[in-house]
Amino acid sequence: MERKIKVKVEDLCKSFGDLKVLEDCNFHIYDGEFVCVVGPTGCGKTTFLNMLSNLLEPTSGRVLIDGEKASPQKHNLSFIFQEPSAFPWLTVEKNIAYGLRAKNKDEGYIKEQTDRIIDLMGLEKYRKAYPGELSTSAEQKIVIGRAFAMDPDLLLMDEPYGQMDVKTRFYLQDEVIRIWKEYQKTVVFITHNIEEAVYLAERVLILTNKPARVKEDVPIHLPHPRDINDPEFVRIRNYITEQIKWW
Amino acid sequence: MKKIRNITRRDVFLAVLPVLSILMAIGLWLLVSSGEDHIIPTPGEVYERAVRLFEKPINHVSLWGHIWASVKRVLIGLFFACVTGIPFGLLIGWNKTCRSVLKPLFDLIRPIPALAWIPLMTLWFGIGETSKIALIYMGTLRPVLVNTYAGVSMTPQINIDVARVFGASQFQVVKDIVMPSTLSAILAGIKTALGTGWIVVLAAEMISANTGLGFMIIRGSNVADLALVIFAMLIIGIVGALLSAVLTFLERKLCPWKTVIN
């Protein structure tokens, strides 16, 4: 069956003065697809994501969601940053409901959606707690929950597990896959960890060195949960590593 | 997953220390006042003077009347400082154009001590209540405004970015992100302002007043009634500490997330 294109990126360029960070990026993402973006360190991955989220204006080119120019006002966008980004002054449930309130959604819908996410993320015990009372992994779960609660057209994740220990990272990787399968949202996940990309993604976009372009698009057809020792997993991981090492 | 902290012996020890320090101060007072040169009244003499004050009020105003006169002046001045200082601080903290226009002017006025305004205030508003409140306003505006401005400037960019990605309007960002993030700094500014207000009100009352704790000190000084001076000073300390405690309580109520983190 033909999959519907959710996000279309056309000739996207970004320069800061004379420094060209992105050049002629062209790609598309299907509805409900999980895409990971990898590339050499400092190649402009975060700039790439900041433009998809509209935090930065492109120098030229455009990002379309459902055929319309992407805009936080028009579309439901969610962003999970590398640093902890839960609001310290809001309780767990109010953090999760924040995006829906910002969009002036109906209170009944907000409650229903918040309860569902709290249940799904196993945060019921901490509903009334503040993020400062919880561990880093629990705080990141709040942020993931808040992002999915939006029922996002596009969920952007910028190395969200970059600062975590291996155990927490594995745990949250499985959590994000579980909640993504439940909601079937379109996700763009940036990481410098190739194993993580192969573990999560349905498709991996490899960026070139600066100015970044999409060098290759690698589909991964392995079922979730994936086995990191599976020969096919190892083959794909080595292939992507080679593609990045080429520079 | 939740961080739990047990009360340790050290916590109990730290809680007892403030009581000990007050007892030590009273002991030191007893020691100094029992000397032959009698440079300071003894605690007993101050107590007797306090009892007499209830029997024969100064200037026909009860002790509570004097306390309320001073507190009222501070609170009115502080109220106006908050009403103007917080929006002004938000404005120069958030809006770059406003900051460029207004901050240099404020930086110029900021180093001038509140007491330096006494001649101008007296000239403009006379020696009545208005000039005292205006003086307190000048003294309390600075900490409220500076803290609000600093709080806004320190709002984590990541929290603002999250709100923007969710499509929050400029007004929503200020209301939902900047305000709560700055609240603790604003309350700290109000606390500092309260201390400053207390200093200014006493100075203003010492210059010209018929009521207030500053007036009580000057009256005691004029008739060499050191016990009255010391008693008024003690009351000033107690009222100041009580007002500060009220603000701390308010901070706990308004910023519960700070309390749980601490």
XYZ file of C-alpha atoms in Angstrom:
509
model
C 0.000 0.000 0.000
C 1.284 3.497 -0.888
C 2.222 5.440 2.260
C 1.090 9.041 2.569
C 3.836 11.676 2.644
C 3.560 13.690 5.856
C 6.612 15.964 5.700
C 8.280 17.230 2.563
C 11.538 19.161 2.677
C 12.402 21.055 -0.493
C 15.783 22.623 -1.302
C 16.365 23.556 2.322
C 19.409 25.812 2.830
C 20.717 27.585 5.912
C 23.659 29.942 6.216
C 24.932 31.945 9.167
C 26.749 34.831 7.461
C 29.325 33.194 5.193
C 29.009 29.837 6.913
C 26.853 27.418 4.947
C 25.387 24.850 7.332
C 22.772 23.167 5.175
C 22.711 22.981 1.388
C 19.888 21.797 -0.815
C 18.370 19.270 1.542
C 15.611 17.330 -0.152
C 13.739 14.438 1.397
C 10.329 13.346 2.585
C 8.956 11.500 5.589
C 5.918 9.228 5.474
C 3.012 9.538 7.857
C 3.736 7.619 11.063
C 7.329 6.910 10.061
C 10.243 6.814 12.518
C 13.276 8.412 10.865
C 16.706 8.787 12.425
C 19.200 11.361 11.197
C 22.900 10.641 11.599
C 25.970 12.469 10.419
C 29.496 13.495 11.343
C 29.882 15.538 14.545
C 29.183 19.224 13.959
C 27.655 18.650 10.527
C 24.563 20.708 11.388
C 22.135 18.077 12.671
C 20.661 20.376 15.321
C 20.321 23.264 12.845
C 18.524 20.832 10.572
C 16.058 19.955 13.346
C 15.634 23.577 14.454
C 14.443 24.411 10.959
C 12.004 21.534 10.845
C 10.588 22.845 14.144
C 10.524 26.460 12.941
C 12.854 27.602 15.737
C 15.091 28.802 12.882
C 14.004 30.317 9.588
C 15.634 28.717 6.523
C 17.757 30.904 4.261
C 15.927 29.308 1.345
C 13.754 26.298 0.658
C 10.757 25.120 2.635
C 9.335 22.512 4.970
C 5.813 21.321 4.191
C 3.553 19.350 6.521
C 0.526 17.836 4.760
C 1.341 20.107 1.802
C 1.251 23.319 3.885
C 4.194 25.406 5.106
C 5.101 24.068 8.566
C 4.096 26.407 11.377
C 3.772 25.841 15.163
C 0.483 27.765 15.052
C -1.016 25.648 12.280
C 0.485 22.226 13.050
C 1.024 20.235 16.184
C 4.793 20.135 16.539
C 6.654 18.626 19.450
C 10.353 18.876 20.232
C 12.341 16.841 22.700
C 15.639 18.497 23.490
C 18.896 16.963 24.592
C 18.807 18.861 27.902
C 16.040 18.231 30.447
C 13.203 20.520 29.413
C 10.326 19.770 31.785
C 9.001 22.969 33.371
C 10.203 22.835 36.998
C 7.229 24.874 38.263
C 4.586 22.512 36.883
C 3.611 19.130 38.297
C 3.983 16.023 36.139
C 0.374 16.151 34.947
C 0.487 19.888 34.224
C 3.744 19.458 32.307
C 2.145 16.772 30.152
C -0.930 18.946 29.565
C 1.098 22.098 28.790
C 1.188 21.841 24.990
C -2.540 21.116 24.814
C -3.298 24.147 27.005
C -1.040 26.327 24.827
C -3.184 25.227 21.882
C -6.360 26.100 23.853
C -7.766 22.569 23.580
C -10.963 21.644 25.358
C -10.428 20.870 29.100
C -12.197 17.496 28.800
C -9.894 16.446 25.971
C -6.828 17.698 27.885
C -7.757 15.590 30.920
C -8.478 12.508 28.848
C -5.236 12.801 26.893
C -3.149 13.558 30.016
C -4.609 10.568 31.892
C -3.895 8.301 28.943
C -0.267 9.432 28.694
C 0.295 9.211 32.460
C -1.061 5.680 32.378
C 0.990 4.712 29.329
C 4.204 6.140 30.782
C 3.630 4.609 34.231
C 3.704 8.018 35.907
C 0.496 7.690 37.960
C 2.358 7.673 41.299
C 4.115 10.906 40.392
C 1.146 12.760 38.922
C 1.337 15.560 41.516
C 5.143 15.551 41.878
C 7.428 18.250 40.487
C 10.171 17.295 38.005
C 12.837 18.349 40.521
C 11.701 15.543 42.816
C 12.208 12.874 40.171
C 15.185 11.149 38.564
C 16.580 12.236 35.182
C 14.986 9.296 33.375
C 11.583 10.057 34.932
C 11.953 13.710 33.908
C 12.732 12.669 30.340
C 9.648 10.430 30.434
C 7.562 13.499 31.318
C 9.039 15.302 28.313
C 8.372 12.344 26.010
C 4.821 12.110 27.385
C 4.273 15.843 26.912
C 5.432 15.546 23.295
C 3.135 12.607 22.473
C 0.179 14.160 24.332
C 0.105 16.816 21.621
C -0.872 14.140 19.113
C 1.907 15.713 17.042
C 1.939 15.978 13.277
C 5.692 15.857 13.637
C 7.778 14.899 16.668
C 11.379 16.062 16.634
C 13.928 14.554 19.009
C 17.410 16.056 19.301
C 19.719 13.460 20.858
C 17.291 13.113 23.762
C 19.324 10.388 25.442
C 22.722 11.947 24.759
C 23.446 12.716 28.404
C 22.156 9.482 29.892
C 23.866 6.362 31.116
C 23.615 3.185 29.022
C 20.933 1.527 31.169
C 18.606 4.546 31.116
C 19.246 5.001 27.422
C 18.212 1.402 26.581
C 15.171 1.712 28.820
C 13.992 4.970 27.232
C 14.704 3.725 23.705
C 12.262 0.882 24.307
C 9.804 3.295 25.926
C 9.821 5.627 22.929
C 9.280 2.724 20.520
C 6.400 1.443 22.669
C 4.646 4.835 22.742
C 5.373 5.479 19.048
C 3.739 2.160 18.116
C 0.747 3.091 20.265
C 0.303 6.551 18.682
C 1.846 5.916 15.205
C 3.231 9.467 15.005
C 5.816 10.811 12.564
C 9.155 11.043 14.361
C 12.483 12.582 13.358
C 15.177 11.497 15.813
C 18.679 12.934 15.682
C 21.540 10.988 17.142
C 25.281 10.627 16.798
C 24.969 7.050 18.043
C 24.683 4.806 14.979
C 23.636 1.769 17.000
C 20.787 3.816 18.480
C 19.683 4.899 14.993
C 19.641 1.313 13.711
C 17.854 0.142 16.868
C 15.039 2.679 16.504
C 14.530 3.790 12.927
C 12.472 2.553 10.024
C 14.731 4.665 7.867
C 18.070 6.398 8.517
C 19.066 9.625 6.754
C 22.825 10.071 6.549
C 24.014 13.679 6.358
C 27.286 14.770 4.786
C 29.823 17.017 6.445
C 29.162 20.761 6.479
C 27.414 22.118 4.448
C 25.138 19.180 5.166
C 23.115 17.443 2.489
C 21.261 14.153 2.646
C 23.872 11.724 1.442
C 21.904 8.540 1.677
C 18.618 7.162 2.786
C 18.895 3.697 4.401
C 15.649 1.762 5.020
C 15.656 -0.742 7.891
C 13.086 -3.499 7.705
C 13.945 -5.342 10.928
C 11.020 -5.816 13.334
C 10.921 -4.157 16.774
C 12.207 -4.909 19.393
C 15.501 -5.363 17.588
C 18.390 -7.567 18.556
C 21.664 -5.659 18.420
C 23.523 -8.946 17.822
C 21.395 -9.921 14.820
C 23.805 -10.235 11.815
C 21.565 -8.011 9.687
C 21.533 -5.364 12.455
C 25.322 -5.497 12.640
C 25.619 -5.301 8.846
C 23.446 -2.178 8.618
C 25.265 -0.543 11.542
C 28.648 -1.203 9.928
C 27.415 0.053 6.574
C 26.170 3.364 8.053
C 29.393 3.751 10.032
C 31.376 3.297 6.798
C 29.255 5.920 5.058
C 29.972 8.441 7.779
C 33.642 7.490 8.045
C 34.037 8.076 4.322
C 34.777 11.739 5.111
C 12.353 6.934 41.389
C 11.404 9.684 43.847
C 14.180 11.238 45.923
C 13.420 10.852 49.637
C 15.475 12.495 52.376
C 15.430 11.407 56.018
C 15.856 13.822 58.941
C 19.328 13.257 60.362
C 20.907 14.248 63.663
C 22.740 16.965 61.841
C 19.399 18.439 60.701
C 18.226 18.574 64.335
C 21.533 20.148 65.389
C 21.203 22.788 62.641
C 17.636 23.535 63.772
C 18.734 24.089 67.389
C 21.639 26.398 66.460
C 19.503 29.551 65.848
C 17.976 29.266 69.352
C 21.456 28.897 70.807
C 22.720 31.965 68.961
C 19.840 34.098 70.345
C 20.508 32.842 73.884
C 24.194 33.707 73.427
C 23.305 37.230 72.289
C 21.134 37.739 75.406
C 23.984 36.388 77.572
C 26.400 38.830 75.963
C 23.922 41.661 76.513
C 23.650 40.722 80.210
C 27.434 40.664 80.496
C 27.967 44.047 78.831
C 25.088 45.801 80.642
C 26.146 44.572 84.095
C 29.404 46.595 83.935
C 29.899 49.586 86.242
C 30.050 52.192 83.448
C 26.483 51.243 82.463
C 26.876 51.923 78.741
C 23.706 50.019 77.919
C 20.535 49.264 79.933
C 20.111 45.744 81.289
C 17.423 43.429 79.839
C 15.453 43.951 83.082
C 15.464 47.742 82.671
C 14.306 47.418 79.085
C 11.505 45.097 80.207
C 10.380 47.605 82.879
C 10.426 50.401 80.300
C 8.271 48.301 77.994
C 5.727 47.759 80.766
C 5.635 51.513 81.463
C 5.111 52.136 77.755
C 1.825 50.272 77.934
C 0.759 52.322 80.938
C 1.822 55.658 79.502
C 1.948 55.646 75.672
C 4.301 57.999 73.855
C 2.567 60.909 72.162
C -0.784 59.328 73.149
C -0.230 56.514 70.631
C -0.015 52.910 71.839
C 2.939 50.676 70.998
C 0.785 48.880 68.441
C -0.108 52.253 66.937
C 3.586 53.103 66.507
C 4.352 49.692 65.028
C 1.413 49.922 62.638
C 2.398 53.468 61.583
C 5.833 52.242 60.480
C 4.598 48.970 58.952
C 1.840 50.775 57.052
C 4.329 53.234 55.521
C 6.631 50.400 54.449
C 3.813 48.309 53.000
C 2.293 51.196 51.031
C 5.698 52.181 49.607
C 6.488 48.550 48.825
C 3.091 48.035 47.217
C 3.689 50.893 44.770
C 7.228 49.630 44.162
C 5.823 46.187 43.237
C 2.994 47.572 41.107
C 5.442 49.606 39.025
C 8.727 47.704 39.477
C 7.535 44.235 38.427
C 5.956 45.275 35.086
C 8.885 47.611 34.410
C 11.381 44.823 35.198
C 9.476 42.423 32.948
C 9.445 44.984 30.180
C 13.166 45.761 30.207
C 14.000 42.092 30.751
C 11.877 40.815 27.875
C 11.748 43.571 25.281
C 15.094 44.498 23.733
C 13.908 47.913 22.519
C 12.559 48.856 25.955
C 15.806 47.629 27.500
C 17.884 49.817 25.182
C 15.778 52.894 25.965
C 15.022 52.506 29.658
C 17.865 50.541 31.198
C 20.547 53.271 30.828
C 18.231 55.732 32.596
C 17.579 53.250 35.351
C 21.295 52.429 35.663
C 21.924 56.139 36.194
C 19.339 56.466 38.964
C 20.072 53.078 40.559
C 23.272 53.952 42.486
C 21.628 56.963 44.203
C 20.822 55.939 47.808
C 17.178 56.359 48.788
C 18.145 58.738 51.601
C 19.710 61.139 49.075
C 16.159 61.832 47.893
C 15.124 63.280 51.276
C 15.612 66.964 50.341
C 13.765 66.623 47.043
C 10.918 64.600 48.550
C 10.519 67.085 51.389
C 10.495 69.950 48.909
C 7.968 68.266 46.634
C 5.675 66.579 49.145
C 6.278 68.384 52.455
C 6.973 66.596 55.739
C 3.745 64.541 55.895
C 3.008 60.931 55.018
C 3.403 61.343 51.242
C 7.073 62.258 51.373
C 7.859 59.311 53.684
C 6.024 56.862 51.416
C 7.665 58.360 48.320
C 11.043 57.909 49.978
C 10.276 54.278 50.814
C 9.092 53.800 47.236
C 12.438 55.089 45.928
C 14.282 52.695 48.227
C 12.192 49.617 47.532
C 11.730 50.051 43.782
C 15.359 49.227 43.023
C 15.561 45.674 44.470
C 12.123 44.741 43.097
C 12.962 45.983 39.617
C 16.529 44.648 39.486
C 15.473 41.189 40.649
C 12.552 41.036 38.225
C 14.798 42.077 35.365
C 17.510 39.582 36.399
C 14.889 36.830 36.778
C 13.540 37.448 33.279
C 17.052 37.476 31.799
C 17.790 34.135 33.467
C 14.678 32.357 32.160
C 16.083 29.180 30.559
C 16.000 29.533 26.774
C 15.096 25.866 26.461
C 11.785 26.436 28.293
C 10.968 29.339 25.977
C 11.841 27.185 22.941
C 9.555 24.383 24.149
C 6.643 26.823 24.444
C 7.356 28.303 21.011
C 7.469 24.913 19.321
C 4.085 24.167 20.905
C 2.809 27.308 19.174
C 2.518 29.501 22.294
C 1.925 33.190 21.585
C 4.254 35.910 22.884
C 1.758 36.636 25.670
C 1.542 32.933 26.596
C 5.340 32.677 26.729
C 5.510 35.606 29.171
C 2.558 34.389 31.257
C 3.316 30.650 31.307
C 7.105 30.551 31.130
C 8.753 33.857 32.020
C 6.493 34.748 34.968
C 6.697 31.463 36.896
C 10.377 31.139 36.126
C 10.944 34.679 37.491
C 8.586 34.448 40.471
C 11.197 33.240 42.912
C 13.592 36.057 41.939
C 10.765 38.605 42.298
C 9.954 37.353 45.789
C 13.637 37.501 46.740
C 13.629 41.096 45.456
C 10.563 41.931 47.567
C 12.305 40.436 50.600
C 15.364 42.616 50.033
C 13.085 45.596 49.387
C 11.355 44.996 52.693
C 14.695 45.295 54.493
C 15.501 48.480 52.589
C 12.014 49.852 53.279
C 12.556 49.281 56.973
C 15.830 51.237 56.904
C 14.287 54.105 54.959
C 11.137 54.379 57.100
C 13.177 54.662 60.284
C 15.388 57.331 58.752
C 12.335 59.225 57.507
C 10.606 58.981 60.894
C 13.719 60.152 62.684
C 13.712 63.316 60.601
C 10.080 64.232 61.074
C 7.191 62.191 62.465
C 4.768 61.976 65.382
C 4.323 58.227 65.192
C 6.372 55.181 64.270
C 9.281 53.197 65.633
C 11.847 55.654 64.240
C 10.040 58.400 66.099
C 10.234 56.302 69.308
C 14.002 55.980 68.938
C 14.456 59.722 68.425
C 12.181 60.492 71.393
C 14.257 58.120 73.574
C 17.475 59.657 72.324
C 16.264 63.239 72.980
C 15.465 62.511 76.636
C 18.392 60.103 77.187
C 15.940 57.203 77.653
C 18.228 54.434 76.396
C 15.875 51.687 77.585
C 13.203 53.070 75.240
C 15.747 53.231 72.388
C 16.788 49.616 72.946
C 13.166 48.466 73.243
C 12.235 50.224 69.999
C 15.260 48.611 68.330
C 14.163 45.176 69.558
C 10.663 45.744 68.230
C 12.126 46.794 64.886
C 14.123 43.548 64.779
C 11.118 41.405 65.726
C 8.697 43.080 63.284
C 11.301 42.913 60.497
C 11.871 39.212 61.170
C 8.113 38.559 61.254
C 7.560 40.335 57.941
C 10.422 38.359 56.440
C 8.876 35.132 57.774
C 5.551 36.063 56.190
C 7.317 36.505 52.864
C 9.131 33.180 53.231
C 5.755 31.526 53.926
C 4.311 33.262 50.878
C 7.243 32.075 48.769
C 6.611 28.472 49.871
C 2.966 28.796 48.912
C 3.626 30.493 45.576
C 6.708 28.475 44.567
C 6.071 24.976 45.975
C 8.497 23.423 43.483
C 11.377 25.333 45.112
C 10.489 23.932 48.525
C 10.390 20.327 47.341
C 13.728 20.694 45.567
C 15.365 22.221 48.641
